[in-house]
Amino acid sequence: MKSFALLTKFLNTFELNHKDQPEFFQSVQEFFSSILPFLYDHSKYQDISLLKRLTEPERIIQFRVCWIDDSGKTQINTGWRVQFNSSIGPFKGGIRFHESVNISVLKFLGFEQTFKNALTNFPIGGGKGGSNFSIKKKSKVEIERFCQSFILNSYKYLGANTDIPAGDIGVGYSEIDLMAGMMRKICGDSSCVFTGKSLFSSGSQLREESTGYGVIYLTELALNYHHNESINKKKVLISGSGNVAIHAIEKCIQMGARVITASDSDGTVVDLEGFNIEKLNRLKFIKKELNGRIQQYSEEFGLIYLKDKSPWSISADIAIPCATQNEINEVDAEIMIKNNIKIVVEGSNMPVTKKAIQLFQNYDILFIPGKIANSGGVIVSVLEKIQNSTYSVWNKNKVEKEMKKVMKNSYRTSIKYGEEKKKVNYVRGANIASFVKVADAVISQGSI
Ligand code: GLU
């Protein structure tokens, strides 16, 4: 009872203090509610000051980002870096450029990242950064000027042993290269501050593919473990058409699965025959080279286009949301349950709402949270860092083998903590495993 009262008190105050930060409150509430039974059994963690230290970022930097557009006008955006928790290693986490970026979104992402990173067992803390800058309809030169200004205004707070950023929505290897280049130029130091660089700039093999490939690897592991089945020949719904979605589709094709949807914020393409490599290459080209939309892709191939709709009403075996936060709510979940979805795997961060997760769990639908499923990206980031700091270059096989080893280990740890009556609650398992890691470090380092 003590832990229940303590947590209720903590969450009520937390909600009051974060009324203007709904995404952050949502992630904190989901996290702590899921580990309540564990807190109940472990008096060591029943300490409100511990919960406060775990939910208050160590530092938040906010800065102005000025850049000159192609017509010569000065444009102004806001940039942030949320350095969430460094108790087990340097802050590590991506940079997101998207119009929806604000402090609530970045605090939720920094909080999630802290525990996702801890689950990998690597000595890395968690952070997140970004700007409310949209790359839509921007020229290559405008993006370059923006990236350079972003670093000019934040380089002081980043460093190879202090805070190591990577990409996220709107930030791929070209943006990372521009930022890493600017960092090197200003500091006159070539150490690895950024991960997610291109191979030209000493990035790692497979870093670009890692998040998407990792999600499918994890889906295969879970299907094997629970149903003794493979993803081969399964019908898959994927949302998004950015880096994670594209590489998840690619891996599905390689493994013989049929991906029948992809999407962006304007709508969904439905292709009942499924993606093949030619179609996927064209989608990559439209997105990357033409900065284009899914509608253009669907028109080129004469496919069904659902304007302003997500993929979740289409019947399939597997759903893998790879777009953004809160893209599956309880209404979507009910339809998916009716359509007999077998497994839901989070490719993006917090794409499924708490109510929707509860529904999936009530109906015994296998649900794998992003902390386990989408950690391939940050894992290969660490492998990139290891290669850079030891002046070595690994081949694809070695990177893939190492990534799979780490993911399998996180998966097993989540089973260990999440097994209940012959079922596995992966949300609970991943959250407890990572909580223990971060909380023990915070406790052992004292009140700092
Ligand atoms: N943005 C990615 C994530 O959400 C990658 C972070 C990184 O590589 O540091 O995990």
Short mmCIF file of N, CA, C and O and ligand atoms in Angstrom, two decimals, residues 92-94 113 116 128 164 166-168 195 207 349 374 377-378 381, ligand 1:
data_model
loop_
_atom_site.label_atom_id
_atom_site.label_comp_id
_atom_site.label_asym_id
_atom_site.label_seq_id
_atom_site.Cartn_x
_atom_site.Cartn_y
_atom_site.Cartn_z
N LYS A 92 23.03 10.62 -24.22
CA LYS A 92 23.03 10.08 -25.58
C LYS A 92 21.60 10.06 -26.08
O LYS A 92 20.70 9.56 -25.40
N GLY A 93 21.39 10.57 -27.28
CA GLY A 93 20.05 10.56 -27.86
C GLY A 93 19.99 11.48 -29.06
O GLY A 93 20.86 12.33 -29.25
N GLY A 94 18.95 11.30 -29.85
CA GLY A 94 18.88 11.96 -31.15
C GLY A 94 18.49 13.42 -31.10
O GLY A 94 18.16 13.99 -30.06
N GLN A 113 14.45 7.84 -23.57
CA GLN A 113 15.79 7.49 -24.05
C GLN A 113 16.68 7.01 -22.90
O GLN A 113 17.46 6.08 -23.04
N LYS A 116 15.62 3.48 -22.27
CA LYS A 116 15.93 2.63 -23.43
C LYS A 116 17.43 2.35 -23.46
O LYS A 116 17.87 1.21 -23.65
N LYS A 128 17.91 14.22 -25.36
CA LYS A 128 17.24 14.42 -26.66
C LYS A 128 17.30 15.89 -27.00
O LYS A 128 17.31 16.74 -26.10
N ILE A 164 26.39 13.08 -26.56
CA ILE A 164 26.65 12.55 -27.91
C ILE A 164 25.33 12.43 -28.69
O ILE A 164 24.61 11.44 -28.54
N ALA A 166 22.63 12.11 -32.02
CA ALA A 166 22.49 11.33 -33.25
C ALA A 166 21.27 11.88 -33.98
O ALA A 166 20.83 12.99 -33.68
N GLY A 167 20.71 11.11 -34.89
CA GLY A 167 19.55 11.58 -35.65
C GLY A 167 18.23 11.17 -35.00
O GLY A 167 18.19 10.44 -34.03
N ASP A 168 17.16 11.67 -35.56
CA ASP A 168 15.80 11.26 -35.19
C ASP A 168 14.92 11.76 -36.34
O ASP A 168 15.44 11.99 -37.44
N THR A 195 26.97 10.48 -33.53
CA THR A 195 26.85 9.17 -34.19
C THR A 195 25.72 9.29 -35.21
O THR A 195 24.94 10.24 -35.15
N ARG A 207 24.32 1.73 -39.64
CA ARG A 207 23.69 2.65 -38.70
C ARG A 207 22.36 3.15 -39.25
O ARG A 207 21.37 3.24 -38.53
N ASN A 349 8.88 6.01 -30.96
CA ASN A 349 8.83 6.18 -29.50
C ASN A 349 7.42 6.54 -29.04
O ASN A 349 6.86 7.52 -29.50
N ASN A 374 12.88 -0.70 -30.65
CA ASN A 374 13.55 0.25 -31.54
C ASN A 374 14.94 0.66 -31.05
O ASN A 374 15.47 1.69 -31.46
N GLY A 377 18.89 1.33 -33.22
CA GLY A 377 19.55 2.58 -33.64
C GLY A 377 20.60 3.03 -32.63
O GLY A 377 21.76 3.26 -32.98
N VAL A 378 20.19 3.12 -31.39
CA VAL A 378 21.14 3.63 -30.39
C VAL A 378 22.24 2.59 -30.13
O VAL A 378 23.39 2.95 -29.84
N SER A 381 24.67 3.09 -32.72
CA SER A 381 25.36 4.36 -32.41
C SER A 381 26.54 4.08 -31.49
O SER A 381 27.63 4.63 -31.67
N1 GLU B 1 16.87 8.76 -32.14
C1 GLU B 1 17.20 7.38 -31.94
C2 GLU B 1 16.37 6.80 -30.80
O1 GLU B 1 15.26 7.23 -30.58
C3 GLU B 1 18.69 7.13 -31.87
C4 GLU B 1 19.42 7.76 -30.72
C5 GLU B 1 20.95 7.61 -30.80
O2 GLU B 1 21.45 6.88 -31.64
O3 GLU B 1 21.61 8.24 -29.98
O4 GLU B 1 16.75 5.87 -30.14
#
